[in-house]
mmCIF file of C-alpha atoms in Angstrom:
data_model
loop_
_atom_site.group_PDB
_atom_site.id
_atom_site.type_symbol
_atom_site.label_atom_id
_atom_site.label_comp_id
_atom_site.label_asym_id
_atom_site.label_seq_id
_atom_site.Cartn_x
_atom_site.Cartn_y
_atom_site.Cartn_z
ATOM 1 C CA MET A 1 116.913 134.114 110.490
ATOM 2 C CA GLY A 2 117.480 136.906 112.977
ATOM 3 C CA ASP A 3 115.170 139.227 114.847
ATOM 4 C CA ALA A 4 116.576 142.437 113.401
ATOM 5 C CA ASP A 5 114.458 145.372 112.251
ATOM 6 C CA SER A 6 115.488 147.761 109.508
ATOM 7 C CA ASP A 7 114.292 150.737 107.497
ATOM 8 C CA VAL A 8 113.774 150.337 103.762
ATOM 9 C CA ASP A 9 113.800 153.049 101.104
ATOM 10 C CA ALA A 10 112.278 151.355 98.065
ATOM 11 C CA ASP A 11 113.536 153.095 94.929
ATOM 12 C CA SER A 12 114.493 150.403 92.438
ATOM 13 C CA ALA A 13 112.138 148.432 90.228
ATOM 14 C CA PRO A 14 110.725 145.472 92.146
ATOM 15 C CA PRO A 15 110.051 141.994 90.842
ATOM 16 C CA ALA A 16 106.419 141.217 90.051
ATOM 17 C CA SER A 17 104.572 139.629 92.954
ATOM 18 C CA ARG A 18 100.850 139.212 93.514
ATOM 19 C CA ILE A 19 99.731 140.962 96.695
ATOM 20 C CA SER A 20 96.439 140.253 98.420
ATOM 21 C CA VAL A 21 95.105 143.441 100.018
ATOM 22 C CA ILE A 22 92.865 142.405 102.898
ATOM 23 C CA VAL A 23 90.520 145.069 104.261
ATOM 24 C CA PRO A 24 88.760 144.316 107.561
ATOM 25 C CA ALA A 25 85.690 146.551 107.754
ATOM 26 C CA TRP A 26 82.724 146.962 110.051
ATOM 27 C CA ASN A 27 80.094 149.513 109.023
ATOM 28 C CA GLU A 28 82.564 151.585 106.997
ATOM 29 C CA ALA A 29 80.321 152.565 104.080
ATOM 30 C CA GLU A 30 81.321 156.229 104.380
ATOM 31 C CA ARG A 31 85.066 155.582 104.157
ATOM 32 C CA ILE A 32 85.777 152.401 102.260
ATOM 33 C CA GLU A 33 85.442 153.859 98.771
ATOM 34 C CA GLU A 34 88.386 156.219 99.333
ATOM 35 C CA THR A 35 90.407 153.391 100.832
ATOM 36 C CA LEU A 36 89.814 151.123 97.846
ATOM 37 C CA ALA A 37 90.464 153.981 95.426
ATOM 38 C CA SER A 38 93.967 154.184 96.889
ATOM 39 C CA VAL A 39 94.441 150.500 96.014
ATOM 40 C CA VAL A 40 93.124 150.864 92.474
ATOM 41 C CA ARG A 41 95.930 153.344 91.744
ATOM 42 C CA GLN A 42 98.608 150.769 92.652
ATOM 43 C CA ALA A 43 100.631 148.721 90.185
ATOM 44 C CA GLY A 44 99.516 145.113 89.810
ATOM 45 C CA PRO A 45 99.206 142.290 90.157
ATOM 46 C CA TRP A 46 96.968 142.498 93.218
ATOM 47 C CA GLU A 47 93.603 141.403 94.524
ATOM 48 C CA VAL A 48 91.329 142.931 97.164
ATOM 49 C CA LEU A 49 89.348 141.033 99.764
ATOM 50 C CA VAL A 50 86.941 142.986 101.985
ATOM 51 C CA ALA A 51 86.126 141.082 105.177
ATOM 52 C CA LEU A 52 82.894 142.609 106.445
ATOM 53 C CA GLY A 53 82.144 140.714 109.631
ATOM 54 C CA ASP A 54 78.455 141.397 110.307
ATOM 55 C CA SER A 55 78.337 144.877 108.748
ATOM 56 C CA ASP A 56 74.820 146.086 107.992
ATOM 57 C CA ASP A 57 75.285 149.646 106.700
ATOM 58 C CA GLY A 58 75.953 149.093 103.004
ATOM 59 C CA THR A 59 79.714 148.644 103.242
ATOM 60 C CA ALA A 60 79.604 145.804 100.706
ATOM 61 C CA GLU A 61 77.744 147.919 98.160
ATOM 62 C CA ALA A 62 80.124 150.844 98.659
ATOM 63 C CA ALA A 63 83.127 148.560 98.218
ATOM 64 C CA LEU A 64 81.779 147.134 94.986
ATOM 65 C CA ARG A 65 81.066 150.612 93.628
ATOM 66 C CA ALA A 66 84.705 151.492 94.159
ATOM 67 C CA LEU A 67 86.070 148.160 92.967
ATOM 68 C CA PRO A 68 83.610 145.785 91.269
ATOM 69 C CA GLU A 69 86.133 142.924 91.292
ATOM 70 C CA ALA A 70 86.643 143.091 95.068
ATOM 71 C CA ARG A 71 85.894 139.835 96.848
ATOM 72 C CA ILE A 72 83.383 140.334 99.658
ATOM 73 C CA LEU A 73 83.665 138.017 102.659
ATOM 74 C CA ARG A 74 81.098 137.771 105.443
ATOM 75 C CA GLY A 75 81.637 136.119 108.796
ATOM 76 C CA ALA A 76 81.996 136.774 112.495
ATOM 77 C CA ARG A 77 82.791 140.288 113.676
ATOM 78 C CA GLY A 78 86.255 140.962 115.103
ATOM 79 C CA ARG A 79 89.209 142.526 113.324
ATOM 80 C CA ALA A 80 91.578 139.603 113.955
ATOM 81 C CA ARG A 81 89.002 137.067 112.764
ATOM 82 C CA GLN A 82 88.151 139.133 109.711
ATOM 83 C CA MET A 83 91.794 139.529 108.712
ATOM 84 C CA ASN A 84 92.398 135.810 109.187
ATOM 85 C CA ASP A 85 89.306 135.040 107.088
ATOM 86 C CA GLY A 86 90.699 137.252 104.348
ATOM 87 C CA ALA A 87 94.097 135.574 104.478
ATOM 88 C CA ALA A 88 92.482 132.133 104.285
ATOM 89 C CA ALA A 89 90.679 133.122 101.071
ATOM 90 C CA ALA A 90 93.571 135.063 99.524
ATOM 91 C CA THR A 91 95.630 133.818 96.583
ATOM 92 C CA GLY A 92 98.580 136.229 96.727
ATOM 93 C CA ASP A 93 102.230 135.583 97.503
ATOM 94 C CA ALA A 94 102.043 138.263 100.197
ATOM 95 C CA PHE A 95 99.304 139.844 102.288
ATOM 96 C CA LEU A 96 98.787 143.525 103.090
ATOM 97 C CA PHE A 97 96.264 144.299 105.828
ATOM 98 C CA LEU A 98 94.668 147.687 105.193
ATOM 99 C CA HIS A 99 92.269 149.184 107.720
ATOM 100 C CA ALA A 100 89.113 150.559 106.140
ATOM 101 C CA ASP A 101 89.930 154.113 107.265
ATOM 102 C CA THR A 102 93.503 154.066 105.944
ATOM 103 C CA ARG A 103 94.719 155.015 102.467
ATOM 104 C CA LEU A 104 97.821 153.835 100.632
ATOM 105 C CA PRO A 105 100.265 156.309 99.074
ATOM 106 C CA PRO A 106 101.218 156.030 95.385
ATOM 107 C CA GLY A 107 103.685 153.225 94.776
ATOM 108 C CA ALA A 108 102.895 151.452 98.044
ATOM 109 C CA LEU A 109 102.545 147.942 96.644
ATOM 110 C CA ASP A 110 105.727 148.270 94.600
ATOM 111 C CA ALA A 111 107.480 149.337 97.810
ATOM 112 C CA VAL A 112 106.207 146.158 99.472
ATOM 113 C CA ARG A 113 107.413 144.041 96.553
ATOM 114 C CA HIS A 114 110.829 145.662 96.715
ATOM 115 C CA ALA A 115 111.092 145.040 100.465
ATOM 116 C CA LEU A 116 110.082 141.399 100.141
ATOM 117 C CA ALA A 117 112.603 140.859 97.339
ATOM 118 C CA ALA A 118 115.167 140.551 100.145
ATOM 119 C CA PRO A 119 114.974 136.867 101.145
ATOM 120 C CA THR A 120 115.476 137.563 104.862
ATOM 121 C CA VAL A 121 112.547 139.991 105.072
ATOM 122 C CA VAL A 122 109.299 138.349 106.182
ATOM 123 C CA ALA A 123 107.076 141.326 107.019
ATOM 124 C CA GLY A 124 106.897 145.065 107.505
ATOM 125 C CA CYS A 125 104.761 148.184 107.667
ATOM 126 C CA PHE A 126 104.577 151.842 106.651
ATOM 127 C CA ARG A 127 104.803 155.118 108.524
ATOM 128 C CA THR A 128 101.553 156.812 109.563
ATOM 129 C CA ALA A 129 100.139 160.274 108.895
ATOM 130 C CA PHE A 130 96.809 161.362 110.362
ATOM 131 C CA ALA A 131 94.087 162.601 108.008
ATOM 132 C CA LEU A 132 92.676 165.595 109.889
ATOM 133 C CA ASP A 133 89.478 165.789 107.889
ATOM 134 C CA GLY A 134 87.099 166.760 110.708
ATOM 135 C CA ALA A 135 86.040 170.251 111.747
ATOM 136 C CA ARG A 136 86.636 169.722 115.456
ATOM 137 C CA PHE A 137 90.285 170.780 115.599
ATOM 138 C CA GLY A 138 90.312 174.038 113.665
ATOM 139 C CA PRO A 139 93.499 175.414 112.039
ATOM 140 C CA LEU A 140 95.497 175.588 115.274
ATOM 141 C CA GLY A 141 94.358 172.137 116.347
ATOM 142 C CA ARG A 142 95.347 170.672 113.005
ATOM 143 C CA ARG A 143 98.838 172.145 113.275
ATOM 144 C CA ALA A 144 99.157 170.801 116.811
ATOM 145 C CA MET A 145 98.028 167.337 115.716
ATOM 146 C CA ARG A 146 100.519 167.302 112.848
ATOM 147 C CA ALA A 147 103.295 168.284 115.230
ATOM 148 C CA TRP A 148 102.197 165.589 117.682
ATOM 149 C CA SER A 149 102.051 163.066 114.841
ATOM 150 C CA ALA A 150 105.695 163.795 114.023
ATOM 151 C CA ARG A 151 106.701 163.361 117.676
ATOM 152 C CA PHE A 152 104.593 160.205 117.860
ATOM 153 C CA TRP A 153 106.495 158.751 114.900
ATOM 154 C CA MET A 154 109.857 159.481 116.513
ATOM 155 C CA ARG A 155 108.809 158.021 119.884
ATOM 156 C CA TRP A 156 106.826 154.965 118.723
ATOM 157 C CA HIS A 157 108.774 154.192 115.537
ATOM 158 C CA ARG A 158 109.225 150.524 116.405
ATOM 159 C CA PHE A 159 105.608 149.824 117.308
ATOM 160 C CA ALA A 160 104.006 148.230 114.256
ATOM 161 C CA PHE A 161 100.341 149.050 114.787
ATOM 162 C CA GLY A 162 97.704 147.700 112.434
ATOM 163 C CA ASP A 163 96.815 151.102 110.998
ATOM 164 C CA ARG A 164 100.317 151.215 109.498
ATOM 165 C CA ALA A 165 99.301 148.729 106.758
ATOM 166 C CA LEU A 166 101.095 145.608 107.930
ATOM 167 C CA PHE A 167 102.312 143.233 105.243
ATOM 168 C CA ALA A 168 103.773 139.735 105.373
ATOM 169 C CA ARG A 169 104.833 136.841 103.204
ATOM 170 C CA ARG A 170 102.151 134.190 102.929
ATOM 171 C CA GLU A 171 104.362 131.452 104.381
ATOM 172 C CA ALA A 172 105.504 133.593 107.318
ATOM 173 C CA PHE A 173 101.932 134.565 108.171
ATOM 174 C CA ALA A 174 100.931 130.901 108.079
ATOM 175 C CA ALA A 175 103.913 129.932 110.238
ATOM 176 C CA VAL A 176 102.762 132.190 113.092
ATOM 177 C CA GLY A 177 99.155 131.052 112.837
ATOM 178 C CA GLY A 178 97.824 134.403 111.664
ATOM 179 C CA PHE A 179 96.535 137.044 114.040
ATOM 180 C CA PRO A 180 95.717 135.872 117.563
ATOM 181 C CA ASP A 181 91.966 135.798 118.208
ATOM 182 C CA GLN A 182 91.807 138.690 120.675
ATOM 183 C CA PRO A 183 89.919 142.010 120.670
ATOM 184 C CA ILE A 184 92.891 144.368 120.910
ATOM 185 C CA PHE A 185 96.624 144.401 120.094
ATOM 186 C CA GLU A 186 96.315 141.440 117.759
ATOM 187 C CA ASP A 187 98.588 143.448 115.461
ATOM 188 C CA LEU A 188 101.420 143.916 117.962
ATOM 189 C CA ASP A 189 101.304 140.293 119.083
ATOM 190 C CA ALA A 190 101.352 139.033 115.485
ATOM 191 C CA VAL A 191 104.330 141.255 114.665
ATOM 192 C CA ARG A 192 106.148 140.003 117.746
ATOM 193 C CA ALA A 193 105.686 136.452 116.422
ATOM 194 C CA LEU A 194 106.706 137.371 112.859
ATOM 195 C CA ARG A 195 109.964 138.872 114.091
ATOM 196 C CA ARG A 196 110.980 135.437 115.316
ATOM 197 C CA HIS A 197 110.919 134.230 111.696
ATOM 198 C CA GLY A 198 112.964 136.938 110.010
ATOM 199 C CA ARG A 199 113.458 140.642 109.453
ATOM 200 C CA PHE A 200 110.627 143.103 109.947
ATOM 201 C CA VAL A 201 111.107 146.307 107.939
ATOM 202 C CA PHE A 202 109.738 149.833 108.223
ATOM 203 C CA LEU A 203 109.101 151.567 104.903
ATOM 204 C CA ASP A 204 109.679 155.296 104.535
ATOM 205 C CA ALA A 205 106.378 155.958 102.755
ATOM 206 C CA GLU A 206 103.364 157.103 104.798
ATOM 207 C CA VAL A 207 99.863 155.707 104.813
ATOM 208 C CA GLU A 208 97.153 158.198 105.730
ATOM 209 C CA THR A 209 94.839 157.055 108.510
ATOM 210 C CA SER A 210 91.770 158.671 110.002
ATOM 211 C CA ALA A 211 92.066 160.834 113.113
ATOM 212 C CA ARG A 212 88.433 160.172 114.022
ATOM 213 C CA ARG A 213 89.222 158.835 117.492
ATOM 214 C CA PHE A 214 91.046 162.066 118.277
ATOM 215 C CA GLU A 215 88.127 164.028 116.863
ATOM 216 C CA ARG A 216 85.620 162.029 118.886
ATOM 217 C CA HIS A 217 87.384 161.949 122.256
ATOM 218 C CA GLY A 218 89.715 164.935 122.035
ATOM 219 C CA ALA A 219 93.431 164.801 121.339
ATOM 220 C CA VAL A 220 94.620 164.837 124.956
ATOM 221 C CA ARG A 221 92.158 162.228 126.171
ATOM 222 C CA GLN A 222 92.914 159.924 123.251
ATOM 223 C CA GLN A 223 96.674 160.238 123.745
ATOM 224 C CA LEU A 224 96.311 159.352 127.428
ATOM 225 C CA ARG A 225 94.060 156.440 126.541
ATOM 226 C CA ASN A 226 96.568 155.125 124.004
ATOM 227 C CA ALA A 227 99.472 155.510 126.402
ATOM 228 C CA GLY A 228 97.612 153.565 129.078
ATOM 229 C CA LEU A 229 96.759 150.786 126.660
ATOM 230 C CA TRP A 230 100.320 150.446 125.369
ATOM 231 C CA ALA A 231 101.787 150.461 128.865
ATOM 232 C CA ALA A 232 99.367 147.770 130.006
ATOM 233 C CA TRP A 233 100.149 145.653 126.937
ATOM 234 C CA LEU A 234 103.884 145.957 127.546
ATOM 235 C CA LEU A 235 103.314 144.782 131.118
ATOM 236 C CA GLY A 236 101.447 141.701 129.876
ATOM 237 C CA ALA A 237 97.838 142.670 130.610
ATOM 238 C CA ASP A 238 95.098 140.425 129.223
ATOM 239 C CA PRO A 239 93.795 141.922 125.923
ATOM 240 C CA VAL A 240 90.195 140.880 126.664
ATOM 241 C CA ARG A 241 90.199 142.724 129.987
ATOM 242 C CA LEU A 242 91.918 145.726 128.444
ATOM 243 C CA LYS A 243 89.304 146.013 125.721
ATOM 244 C CA ARG A 244 86.434 145.647 128.179
ATOM 245 C CA PHE A 245 87.884 148.232 130.563
ATOM 246 C CA TYR A 246 88.440 150.892 127.951
ATOM 247 C CA SER A 247 85.140 150.197 126.174
ATOM 248 C CA ASP A 248 83.308 150.700 129.476
ATOM 249 C CA ARG A 249 85.136 153.997 130.005
ATOM 250 C CA ASP A 250 84.130 155.197 126.532
ATOM 251 C CA ARG A 251 80.486 154.461 127.290
ATOM 252 C CA GLY A 252 80.638 156.205 130.676
#
């Protein structure tokens, strides 16, 4: 198989395929119900696994209120570890990794099934739209963030970040050994490995992800932070050192 990317517009009826939606969450009690509600509206068959790490804020209870049949997994904290734990327990033909602050659009799982109906496609992701649900920006700030989001999509189209709801065939995910056990950019490194096994596709539909980091740090500061992180990753910086450096700066 090649290393080609492509865009997919999923319009036709897909074949039935069981998708395991894996939600890594750490203290996300305030947000996870909306996230799981976006899964409940999807066409089946699917299952949901919520990998909690060491959450202690009632995330499990909130998840079960939204979706009583959700499977709750506890284990070590760390997004990569939690997603790998979910994949190890999943029974689906394909996995979709959904961050706890990200919501699926209608028809998302059918779009995944349609994409994976092509035998050369091994994985993919969605586009991203920011949910500007905080009061910090104001009307003008919200318009500016939406405009920046559009420019961001055009500039970083080929970067498959984890908040874009990554999905993969079970066998392809197993072939690359899952997500690397690192504190940052586990998503980009896993996608880089998946692309060596087949086509990685970008769906036209948008997932909606929280803009809370922009609300917390300010739009300009967060953009500069992201740009520095991406540049360092592209230059081969150690993810552990990157995470430590930027975490220290956030605390300072």
